[in-house]
Short mmCIF file of C-alpha atoms in Angstrom, two decimals:
data_model
loop_
_atom_site.label_atom_id
_atom_site.label_comp_id
_atom_site.label_asym_id
_atom_site.label_seq_id
_atom_site.Cartn_x
_atom_site.Cartn_y
_atom_site.Cartn_z
CA MET D 1 -26.83 52.53 40.00
CA LEU D 2 -25.52 50.42 37.15
CA LYS D 3 -22.10 48.87 37.52
CA LYS D 4 -19.29 49.35 35.02
CA THR D 5 -16.54 46.93 34.15
CA SER D 6 -12.92 48.04 34.21
CA LEU D 7 -13.08 48.30 30.41
CA TYR D 8 -16.05 50.67 30.29
CA LYS D 9 -13.98 53.58 28.96
CA LYS D 10 -12.49 51.33 26.29
CA HIS D 11 -16.01 50.57 25.08
CA LEU D 12 -16.88 54.25 24.85
CA GLN D 13 -13.66 54.87 22.94
CA ALA D 14 -14.70 52.13 20.52
CA ASN D 15 -18.11 53.82 19.98
CA ALA D 16 -20.09 51.20 21.84
CA LYS D 17 -23.84 51.38 22.15
CA ILE D 18 -24.22 50.80 25.90
CA VAL D 19 -27.17 48.95 27.43
CA ASP D 20 -28.23 47.77 30.88
CA PHE D 21 -27.53 44.07 31.17
CA GLY D 22 -28.05 42.31 34.48
CA GLY D 23 -27.30 45.51 36.39
CA TRP D 24 -24.23 46.36 34.30
CA LYS D 25 -23.54 48.97 31.66
CA MET D 26 -22.38 46.75 28.83
CA PRO D 27 -21.64 47.19 25.11
CA LEU D 28 -24.49 45.92 22.91
CA HIS D 29 -22.51 46.54 19.73
CA TYR D 30 -19.86 48.88 18.38
CA GLY D 31 -21.73 49.90 15.23
CA SER D 32 -22.88 46.66 13.65
CA GLN D 33 -23.82 43.54 15.56
CA MET D 34 -23.87 41.64 12.28
CA ASN D 35 -20.30 42.57 11.32
CA GLU D 36 -19.08 41.66 14.78
CA HIS D 37 -20.78 38.29 14.47
CA HIS D 38 -19.13 37.57 11.11
CA GLN D 39 -15.79 38.80 12.41
CA VAL D 40 -15.87 36.17 15.17
CA ARG D 41 -16.91 33.40 12.75
CA ARG D 42 -14.28 34.36 10.16
CA GLU D 43 -11.31 35.79 12.10
CA ALA D 44 -11.41 36.85 15.73
CA GLY D 45 -13.37 39.09 18.05
CA MET D 46 -13.07 40.01 21.71
CA PHE D 47 -15.78 40.34 24.33
CA ASP D 48 -15.61 42.02 27.70
CA VAL D 49 -17.31 39.50 29.96
CA SER D 50 -16.12 41.03 33.23
CA HIS D 51 -19.72 41.32 34.39
CA MET D 52 -19.64 37.59 35.03
CA ALA D 53 -18.58 36.63 38.52
CA VAL D 54 -15.42 34.71 39.33
CA ILE D 55 -15.73 32.87 42.63
CA ASP D 56 -12.85 30.94 44.18
CA LEU D 57 -13.70 28.16 46.62
CA THR D 58 -11.08 26.87 49.01
CA GLY D 59 -11.10 24.14 51.61
CA GLN D 60 -10.02 20.60 52.37
CA ARG D 61 -13.46 19.26 51.43
CA VAL D 62 -14.09 21.47 48.40
CA ARG D 63 -14.42 18.60 45.93
CA GLU D 64 -16.90 16.80 48.15
CA PHE D 65 -18.82 20.07 48.49
CA LEU D 66 -19.02 20.71 44.74
CA ARG D 67 -20.09 17.12 44.08
CA PHE D 68 -23.11 17.89 46.28
CA LEU D 69 -23.70 21.43 45.01
CA LEU D 70 -23.67 20.78 41.25
CA ALA D 71 -25.74 18.51 38.98
CA ASN D 72 -22.73 17.59 36.88
CA ASP D 73 -20.04 15.63 38.70
CA VAL D 74 -16.86 17.44 39.65
CA GLY D 75 -15.48 13.93 40.27
CA LYS D 76 -14.93 13.85 36.49
CA LEU D 77 -12.20 16.49 36.88
CA LYS D 78 -9.06 14.36 37.17
CA THR D 79 -6.38 16.68 35.80
CA ILE D 80 -5.49 20.09 37.15
CA GLY D 81 -6.89 22.88 34.97
CA LYS D 82 -9.78 20.82 33.58
CA ALA D 83 -13.13 22.62 33.34
CA LEU D 84 -16.70 21.35 33.59
CA TYR D 85 -20.02 22.91 32.58
CA SER D 86 -22.81 22.36 35.10
CA CYS D 87 -26.19 23.49 36.32
CA MET D 88 -26.64 24.40 39.97
CA LEU D 89 -30.10 23.26 41.07
CA ASN D 90 -32.50 23.97 43.91
CA GLU D 91 -34.25 21.16 45.80
CA ASN D 92 -37.01 21.04 43.16
CA GLY D 93 -34.50 20.55 40.36
CA GLY D 94 -35.00 24.13 39.12
CA VAL D 95 -31.90 25.76 37.66
CA ILE D 96 -30.44 28.45 39.95
CA ASP D 97 -27.66 29.09 37.46
CA ASP D 98 -25.42 27.46 34.89
CA LEU D 99 -21.69 27.82 35.36
CA ILE D 100 -18.21 26.64 34.56
CA VAL D 101 -16.08 25.11 37.28
CA TYR D 102 -12.28 24.79 36.99
CA TYR D 103 -10.16 22.38 39.02
CA LEU D 104 -7.24 24.46 40.33
CA ASP D 105 -5.84 22.06 42.91
CA ASP D 106 -7.16 19.63 45.49
CA THR D 107 -8.20 22.38 47.87
CA GLN D 108 -9.24 25.02 45.35
CA PHE D 109 -11.81 25.31 42.54
CA ARG D 110 -12.86 28.34 40.52
CA LEU D 111 -16.44 29.03 39.43
CA VAL D 112 -17.54 31.45 36.71
CA VAL D 113 -21.23 32.34 37.09
CA ASN D 114 -23.67 34.69 35.35
CA ALA D 115 -23.87 38.41 36.11
CA ALA D 116 -27.60 38.68 36.81
CA THR D 117 -27.53 35.71 39.20
CA ARG D 118 -24.31 36.65 40.99
CA GLU D 119 -25.86 37.63 44.31
CA LYS D 120 -28.33 34.79 44.68
CA ASP D 121 -25.59 32.35 43.64
CA ILE D 122 -23.26 33.63 46.32
CA ALA D 123 -25.99 33.44 48.95
CA TRP D 124 -26.87 29.89 47.88
CA ILE D 125 -23.30 28.65 47.69
CA GLY D 126 -22.41 30.39 50.97
CA GLN D 127 -25.32 28.81 52.77
CA HIS D 128 -24.06 25.32 51.88
CA ALA D 129 -20.35 26.07 52.03
CA ASN D 130 -20.28 27.05 55.68
CA ARG D 131 -21.21 23.59 56.79
CA LEU D 132 -18.10 22.06 55.22
CA GLY D 133 -15.76 24.89 56.15
CA ILE D 134 -15.37 26.04 52.56
CA LYS D 135 -14.12 29.59 52.05
CA LEU D 136 -15.76 31.58 49.30
CA ARG D 137 -13.97 34.51 47.68
CA GLU D 138 -15.63 36.67 45.08
CA ARG D 139 -12.91 38.04 42.82
CA HIS D 140 -13.92 41.69 42.40
CA ASP D 141 -10.29 42.37 41.49
CA LEU D 142 -10.48 40.45 38.22
CA SER D 143 -11.69 41.20 34.71
CA MET D 144 -12.54 38.66 32.07
CA LEU D 145 -12.01 38.82 28.31
CA ALA D 146 -13.23 36.26 25.77
CA ILE D 147 -11.29 36.17 22.51
CA GLN D 148 -13.07 33.95 20.03
CA GLY D 149 -12.74 32.94 16.40
CA PRO D 150 -10.62 30.73 14.15
CA GLN D 151 -7.65 33.09 14.53
CA ALA D 152 -8.25 33.99 18.18
CA ARG D 153 -5.56 31.84 19.78
CA GLU D 154 -2.88 32.88 17.31
CA ARG D 155 -3.71 36.56 17.86
CA VAL D 156 -3.61 36.18 21.63
CA LYS D 157 -0.35 34.23 21.72
CA PRO D 158 2.08 37.18 21.46
CA GLN D 159 0.16 38.99 24.20
CA LEU D 160 0.70 36.23 26.75
CA PRO D 161 3.59 36.27 29.23
CA GLU D 162 6.34 34.03 27.90
CA SER D 163 5.98 31.65 30.79
CA LEU D 164 2.39 30.93 29.74
CA GLN D 165 2.70 30.87 25.97
CA GLU D 166 3.53 27.25 25.44
CA SER D 167 1.09 25.86 27.96
CA ALA D 168 -1.72 28.13 26.68
CA MET D 169 -1.15 27.22 23.04
CA THR D 170 -1.15 23.50 23.80
CA LEU D 171 -4.27 23.55 25.97
CA GLU D 172 -6.92 20.98 25.12
CA PRO D 173 -10.47 22.38 24.76
CA PHE D 174 -12.08 22.95 28.17
CA HIS D 175 -8.76 23.20 29.98
CA ALA D 176 -7.02 26.15 31.59
CA CYS D 177 -3.52 27.18 32.64
CA TRP D 178 -2.34 30.15 34.68
CA ASN D 179 0.44 32.02 36.41
CA GLU D 180 0.31 34.52 39.31
CA ASP D 181 -1.92 36.96 37.51
CA MET D 182 -3.26 35.53 34.30
CA PHE D 183 -5.69 32.66 33.92
CA VAL D 184 -6.23 31.32 30.39
CA GLY D 185 -9.03 28.87 29.58
CA ARG D 186 -9.70 27.33 26.17
CA THR D 187 -13.41 27.89 26.59
CA GLY D 188 -16.07 30.17 25.15
CA TYR D 189 -19.68 30.80 24.27
CA THR D 190 -19.58 31.17 20.49
CA GLY D 191 -18.99 27.74 18.95
CA GLU D 192 -15.55 28.91 17.79
CA ASP D 193 -12.11 28.14 19.11
CA GLY D 194 -10.63 30.69 21.47
CA PHE D 195 -9.68 31.68 24.98
CA GLU D 196 -11.34 33.16 28.01
CA ILE D 197 -8.79 35.10 30.02
CA ILE D 198 -9.24 36.14 33.63
CA LEU D 199 -6.80 38.78 34.91
CA PRO D 200 -6.44 41.86 37.16
CA HIS D 201 -8.19 45.01 35.93
CA PRO D 202 -5.09 47.03 34.89
CA LYS D 203 -3.73 44.08 32.93
CA ALA D 204 -7.11 43.64 31.24
CA ALA D 205 -7.02 47.19 29.91
CA ALA D 206 -3.52 46.63 28.52
CA LEU D 207 -4.52 43.34 26.93
CA TRP D 208 -7.57 45.01 25.36
CA ASP D 209 -5.40 47.74 23.82
CA ASN D 210 -2.83 45.27 22.53
CA LEU D 211 -5.44 42.99 20.99
CA LEU D 212 -7.13 45.98 19.38
CA ALA D 213 -3.79 47.01 17.90
CA ALA D 214 -3.33 43.43 16.68
CA GLY D 215 -6.58 43.71 14.71
CA VAL D 216 -8.97 41.86 17.02
CA THR D 217 -12.40 43.49 16.71
CA PRO D 218 -14.44 44.31 19.81
CA ALA D 219 -17.76 42.46 19.79
CA GLY D 220 -20.78 43.24 21.94
CA LEU D 221 -23.50 41.35 23.74
CA GLY D 222 -25.65 41.40 20.59
CA ALA D 223 -23.16 39.32 18.61
CA ARG D 224 -22.53 37.18 21.67
CA ASP D 225 -26.22 36.25 21.70
CA THR D 226 -26.47 35.36 17.99
CA LEU D 227 -23.19 33.42 18.18
CA ARG D 228 -24.24 31.36 21.20
CA LEU D 229 -27.65 30.60 19.69
CA GLU D 230 -26.05 29.37 16.47
CA ALA D 231 -23.69 27.28 18.59
CA GLY D 232 -26.70 25.67 20.31
CA LEU D 233 -25.73 27.09 23.70
CA LYS D 234 -28.42 27.97 26.24
CA LEU D 235 -28.77 31.32 27.98
CA TYR D 236 -29.69 31.59 31.65
CA GLY D 237 -32.87 33.59 32.23
CA ALA D 238 -34.18 32.81 28.75
CA ASP D 239 -33.71 29.08 28.10
CA MET D 240 -33.48 28.06 31.74
CA ASP D 241 -34.60 29.37 35.10
CA GLU D 242 -35.58 28.25 38.59
CA ASN D 243 -39.01 27.08 37.44
CA HIS D 244 -37.58 24.61 34.94
CA THR D 245 -35.25 21.67 35.35
CA PRO D 246 -32.36 20.73 33.06
CA LEU D 247 -34.73 18.15 31.52
CA ASP D 248 -37.10 20.94 30.40
CA SER D 249 -34.18 22.96 29.08
CA GLY D 250 -32.31 20.57 26.81
CA LEU D 251 -29.58 20.13 29.42
CA ASP D 252 -30.12 16.47 30.34
CA TRP D 253 -26.59 15.80 29.09
CA THR D 254 -25.12 17.99 31.82
CA VAL D 255 -26.67 15.95 34.64
CA ALA D 256 -24.36 13.22 35.94
CA TRP D 257 -26.75 10.42 36.99
CA THR D 258 -23.86 8.08 37.72
CA PRO D 259 -22.43 7.20 40.15
CA GLU D 260 -25.88 6.49 41.53
CA ASN D 261 -24.79 6.96 45.12
CA ARG D 262 -23.70 10.57 44.55
CA ASP D 263 -26.25 12.81 46.19
CA PHE D 264 -26.59 16.29 44.75
CA ILE D 265 -29.07 19.08 45.39
CA GLY D 266 -32.16 18.49 43.25
CA ARG D 267 -31.36 14.86 42.47
CA ASN D 268 -34.54 13.36 43.98
CA ALA D 269 -36.85 15.78 42.24
CA LEU D 270 -35.04 15.30 38.95
CA GLN D 271 -35.06 11.51 39.27
CA ASN D 272 -38.83 11.49 39.92
CA LEU D 273 -39.44 13.73 36.96
CA ARG D 274 -37.31 11.55 34.71
CA ASP D 275 -39.07 8.37 35.89
CA SER D 276 -42.53 9.83 35.34
CA GLY D 277 -41.61 11.36 31.98
CA ASP D 278 -43.87 14.27 32.91
CA HIS D 279 -41.64 17.13 31.83
CA ASP D 280 -41.04 19.35 28.82
CA VAL D 281 -38.29 19.09 26.26
CA MET D 282 -36.36 21.68 24.35
CA VAL D 283 -36.10 21.57 20.58
CA SER D 284 -33.99 23.55 18.13
CA LEU D 285 -35.91 25.19 15.30
CA VAL D 286 -35.18 26.57 11.85
CA LEU D 287 -37.88 28.80 10.42
CA LEU D 288 -39.11 27.81 6.95
CA GLY D 289 -39.94 31.24 5.64
CA LYS D 290 -39.38 34.90 6.24
CA GLY D 291 -39.52 36.34 9.71
CA VAL D 292 -37.64 36.13 12.97
CA LEU D 293 -38.34 33.68 15.76
CA ARG D 294 -38.20 35.46 19.10
CA GLY D 295 -38.68 34.61 22.76
CA HIS D 296 -42.28 34.07 23.99
CA GLN D 297 -43.78 33.31 20.57
CA THR D 298 -46.27 30.44 20.76
CA VAL D 299 -45.34 27.12 19.15
CA TYR D 300 -47.71 24.27 18.24
CA GLY D 301 -46.29 20.77 17.86
CA GLN D 302 -47.55 18.86 14.82
CA GLY D 303 -48.84 15.98 16.86
CA GLY D 304 -50.51 18.38 19.30
CA GLY D 305 -48.98 20.07 22.29
CA GLN D 306 -48.32 23.75 22.77
CA GLY D 307 -45.14 25.46 23.84
CA TYR D 308 -43.13 28.60 23.36
CA ILE D 309 -39.86 29.95 22.04
CA THR D 310 -37.35 30.51 24.86
CA SER D 311 -34.91 32.39 22.67
CA GLY D 312 -34.67 33.02 18.97
CA THR D 313 -32.91 35.22 16.50
CA PHE D 314 -31.95 35.76 12.92
CA SER D 315 -28.84 33.70 12.27
CA PRO D 316 -26.27 35.88 10.50
CA THR D 317 -24.23 32.84 9.44
CA LEU D 318 -27.16 30.88 7.98
CA GLY D 319 -29.35 33.74 6.77
CA VAL D 320 -32.46 32.20 8.35
CA SER D 321 -34.12 32.45 11.72
CA ILE D 322 -33.29 29.91 14.43
CA ALA D 323 -34.59 29.32 17.95
CA PHE D 324 -34.96 27.08 20.95
CA ALA D 325 -38.50 26.14 21.97
CA ARG D 326 -39.90 24.36 25.00
CA LEU D 327 -42.61 21.79 24.23
CA PRO D 328 -44.30 18.85 25.95
CA VAL D 329 -42.44 15.54 25.48
CA GLY D 330 -43.16 14.14 22.03
CA HIS D 331 -41.68 13.21 18.71
CA HIS D 332 -41.42 16.66 17.19
CA GLN D 333 -40.29 17.04 13.59
CA GLN D 334 -42.03 20.19 12.55
CA VAL D 335 -43.92 22.88 14.44
CA THR D 336 -46.11 25.87 13.71
CA VAL D 337 -45.05 29.23 15.12
CA VAL D 338 -47.28 32.26 15.39
CA ILE D 339 -45.37 35.36 14.30
CA ARG D 340 -47.23 38.64 14.11
CA ASN D 341 -50.56 36.83 13.71
CA LYS D 342 -49.24 34.66 10.90
CA GLU D 343 -48.67 30.92 11.19
CA LEU D 344 -45.28 29.83 9.89
CA LEU D 345 -43.65 26.41 9.79
CA ALA D 346 -40.39 25.64 11.52
CA ARG D 347 -38.39 22.44 11.30
CA VAL D 348 -36.88 20.70 14.30
CA VAL D 349 -33.14 20.17 13.80
CA LYS D 350 -30.28 18.71 15.75
CA PRO D 351 -28.11 21.42 17.32
CA PRO D 352 -25.66 23.08 17.03
CA PHE D 353 -26.85 25.12 14.06
CA VAL D 354 -23.31 26.28 13.32
CA ARG D 355 -20.01 24.74 14.32
CA PHE D 356 -16.58 26.24 13.62
CA GLY D 357 -17.94 28.76 11.13
CA LYS D 358 -19.93 26.24 9.05
CA ALA D 359 -23.60 25.29 8.84
CA ASN D 360 -24.21 22.10 10.80
CA ILE D 361 -27.83 21.66 9.70
CA GLU D 362 -29.57 21.28 6.37
CA LEU D 363 -30.87 24.70 5.37
CA PRO D 364 -34.52 25.01 4.36
CA LYS D 365 -34.99 24.97 0.59
CA GLN D 366 -38.57 26.14 0.98
CA LEU D 367 -37.38 29.57 1.99
CA GLU D 368 -36.95 30.73 -1.59
CA ASP D 369 -40.35 29.38 -2.61
CA THR D 370 -42.46 30.79 0.18
CA GLU D 371 -41.23 34.34 0.19
CA ASN D 372 -42.18 37.43 -1.79
CA GLU D 373 -45.25 35.85 -3.32
CA MET H 1 -22.63 57.93 19.73
CA SER H 2 -22.92 59.39 16.25
CA LYS H 3 -25.42 62.20 15.72
CA SER H 4 -28.40 61.21 13.61
CA ASN H 5 -28.70 62.66 10.14
CA ILE H 6 -31.97 64.62 9.67
CA PRO H 7 -32.15 66.18 6.17
CA ALA H 8 -33.86 69.57 6.22
CA ASP H 9 -35.86 69.02 3.03
CA LEU H 10 -37.90 66.06 4.33
CA LYS H 11 -41.05 65.78 6.41
CA TYR H 12 -41.14 63.45 9.40
CA ALA H 13 -43.71 61.35 11.25
CA LYS H 14 -43.58 60.95 15.03
CA THR H 15 -43.24 57.22 14.36
CA HIS H 16 -39.86 57.82 12.63
CA GLU H 17 -40.83 57.61 8.96
CA TRP H 18 -39.78 60.32 6.49
CA ALA H 19 -41.63 61.56 3.41
CA ARG H 20 -40.08 63.32 0.44
CA VAL H 21 -42.20 65.21 -2.10
CA GLU H 22 -40.65 64.42 -5.49
CA GLU H 23 -40.71 66.78 -8.49
CA ASP H 24 -43.45 64.73 -10.18
CA GLY H 25 -45.66 65.09 -7.10
CA THR H 26 -45.17 61.54 -5.85
CA ILE H 27 -44.05 60.78 -2.30
CA THR H 28 -41.10 58.62 -1.32
CA VAL H 29 -41.21 57.04 2.14
CA GLY H 30 -38.51 55.57 4.33
CA ILE H 31 -37.38 55.36 7.94
CA THR H 32 -35.07 57.88 9.54
CA ASP H 33 -31.40 57.49 10.34
CA HIS H 34 -32.34 57.63 14.01
CA ALA H 35 -34.83 54.76 13.55
CA GLN H 36 -32.38 52.51 11.72
CA GLU H 37 -29.79 53.21 14.38
CA LEU H 38 -32.20 52.19 17.14
CA LEU H 39 -33.18 49.02 15.30
CA GLY H 40 -29.67 47.93 14.38
CA ASP H 41 -28.90 45.60 11.47
CA LEU H 42 -32.07 44.93 9.47
CA VAL H 43 -32.69 41.36 8.35
CA PHE H 44 -36.18 41.50 6.76
CA VAL H 45 -38.35 44.16 5.22
CA GLU H 46 -42.02 43.46 4.47
CA LEU H 47 -43.37 46.01 1.99
CA PRO H 48 -46.93 46.86 0.88
CA ASP H 49 -48.20 45.69 -2.52
CA GLU H 50 -48.02 47.94 -5.55
CA GLY H 51 -51.48 49.30 -6.18
CA GLN H 52 -52.44 49.06 -2.52
CA GLU H 53 -54.33 52.05 -1.11
CA VAL H 54 -53.07 53.24 2.27
CA GLU H 55 -54.37 55.79 4.74
CA ALA H 56 -52.17 58.26 6.56
CA GLU H 57 -50.85 56.62 9.75
CA GLU H 58 -51.94 53.21 8.49
CA GLN H 59 -49.58 50.33 9.27
CA CYS H 60 -48.46 49.07 5.87
CA ALA H 61 -44.93 47.67 6.22
CA VAL H 62 -42.66 45.96 8.72
CA VAL H 63 -38.94 46.26 9.20
CA GLU H 64 -37.26 43.62 11.28
CA SER H 65 -33.77 43.73 12.72
CA VAL H 66 -31.74 41.17 14.61
CA LYS H 67 -33.08 42.88 17.71
CA ALA H 68 -36.74 43.71 17.05
CA ALA H 69 -39.63 43.99 14.61
CA SER H 70 -41.08 47.42 13.99
CA ASP H 71 -44.29 48.47 12.24
CA ILE H 72 -44.07 51.14 9.57
CA TYR H 73 -46.93 53.61 9.18
CA SER H 74 -47.52 55.52 5.98
CA PRO H 75 -46.95 59.23 6.64
CA VAL H 76 -49.49 60.22 3.97
CA ALA H 77 -52.51 58.64 2.28
CA GLY H 78 -52.26 57.40 -1.28
CA GLU H 79 -51.74 54.55 -3.71
CA VAL H 80 -48.53 52.56 -3.57
CA ILE H 81 -46.94 53.00 -7.00
CA ALA H 82 -43.51 51.50 -6.36
CA ILE H 83 -41.73 49.43 -3.74
CA ASN H 84 -37.99 49.10 -3.19
CA SER H 85 -37.71 45.40 -4.02
CA SER H 86 -33.93 45.43 -3.67
CA LEU H 87 -34.62 45.39 0.08
CA ASN H 88 -35.84 41.78 -0.23
CA ASP H 89 -32.28 40.63 -0.75
CA SER H 90 -30.47 43.54 0.86
CA PRO H 91 -32.42 44.86 3.85
CA GLN H 92 -29.17 46.35 5.17
CA LEU H 93 -29.55 49.12 2.57
CA VAL H 94 -31.91 50.73 5.08
CA ASN H 95 -29.02 50.86 7.56
CA SER H 96 -26.41 52.14 5.12
CA GLY H 97 -28.61 54.66 3.31
CA PRO H 98 -31.92 55.33 5.05
CA TYR H 99 -32.63 58.40 2.89
CA ASP H 100 -31.49 57.07 -0.51
CA ASP H 101 -30.93 53.38 -1.40
CA GLY H 102 -32.87 52.34 1.68
CA TRP H 103 -36.21 53.96 0.72
CA LEU H 104 -39.24 51.73 1.30
CA PHE H 105 -42.07 52.68 -1.08
CA LYS H 106 -43.47 55.46 -3.26
CA LEU H 107 -47.01 56.79 -3.14
CA LYS H 108 -49.32 58.75 -5.39
CA PRO H 109 -50.83 60.93 -2.68
CA THR H 110 -54.57 61.51 -2.37
CA ASN H 111 -54.71 64.11 0.39
CA LEU H 112 -51.24 65.58 0.33
CA LYS H 113 -51.74 69.07 1.63
CA MET H 114 -53.61 68.07 4.75
CA ASP H 115 -51.38 65.06 5.42
CA LEU H 116 -48.20 67.12 5.11
CA ALA H 117 -49.55 69.62 7.61
CA GLN H 118 -49.69 66.81 10.19
CA LEU H 119 -46.02 65.93 9.75
CA LEU H 120 -42.99 67.37 11.55
CA SER H 121 -40.27 69.54 10.09
CA ALA H 122 -36.65 68.49 10.45
CA ALA H 123 -36.25 70.87 13.41
CA GLN H 124 -39.38 69.52 15.13
CA TYR H 125 -38.33 65.93 14.55
CA LYS H 126 -34.89 66.68 15.94
CA GLU H 127 -36.48 68.10 19.04
CA GLN H 128 -38.67 65.02 19.42
CA ILE H 129 -35.80 62.54 19.32
CA GLN H 130 -33.77 64.65 21.71
CA ASN H 131 -36.61 64.41 24.21
CA GLU H 132 -37.02 60.63 23.87
#
């Protein structure tokens, strides 16, 4: 039985094409994934992300616990409301999930984890939390909306309770503020400015209606995927999983190696891998030619070495295909990709592909020359 | 969900292409409204070459959306006499007008009568997609 978010009826009313995603009936698009993508880059769009799990952790030793549980260091969170992106690893350094953790107060932190990994995450966290007397509360009572785009914050502002307006509008990126029943984070998964708002189900439905009336377009999982890829953001289950470490997944930057005396789950395995250099790397690709890079396509590095695309798409903003690929360590500048039995060249670029609505990479000039001939 | 448009005057392949017999005896080929809806926004269309000979049910084109790539099979045998080159720059025409501006290619048929007999009527095609 597939689960529905509290906004399911709203999606049907907005003519959503519904798909199964991680055990949930979610909107793929509301007519045109492409238009929704552009809407977010140019104005504002809203996503129902209530399938993601909100988990509150409480206890006197919660900070100590999270410093052990997560590969990034919660010790970096000095001010209340600050958020941190981190991988949660197993003993082998494999990624159990990627998540955002918010510092609520000295005895309470909030995690937002992926939908498909919700249950194994809770089992894993619970198994370690017991030892330190940490209480874990899964917030089934809450929905989550992401409003993203250059105009997102301005459009949301009038919908916020007055007591939150000023603090929400002056939030620094990756910070949150809240009152009794609304939690507003200046975070997202699109490469645009915006908010992620966590709130009780009935309030979520009202917020959805009000934002719709204010001209914020609903956007589905399809646009969410093309937006996050353009923004250079990895997707759990595609670009990372339990069989690969953050080093193999382009997430080295999220691992806090210092302080050296901080032990965290997976540290030893990761350290050994880093010392030996015997791991893969992730590169960002732009296809030089017509076609679409997609997950599982085979990639050949120019200096030898074979790998594969972990996720790829057509980039609506750039008009070319982009992807992430996992390859053996090497100095990769250009690769060959096999698409439908044809070998095409792709250039390795520095992500993100798109930032704040604009191309962040040099677009291939060859595209015009190699097509249609 | 919107109901798919299935014009009564066209013939349909099980693989979701349509064929229209024009007044001059040539055949225009495209993909159905149902097919474009399943694929979502198209981003590339790869068409056959003019002058190319194709068999009925031969794979001769590719349409690719943000979501997936899909092979296109010619509903009838013949020689490709025209391709819709505006799709090179505007593949989304297939989404907005699958039966008019979004046509894919035109054929001079070589075995029309027998090939047409293998295709579905609008009613049969409607039944097929309802059972999918």
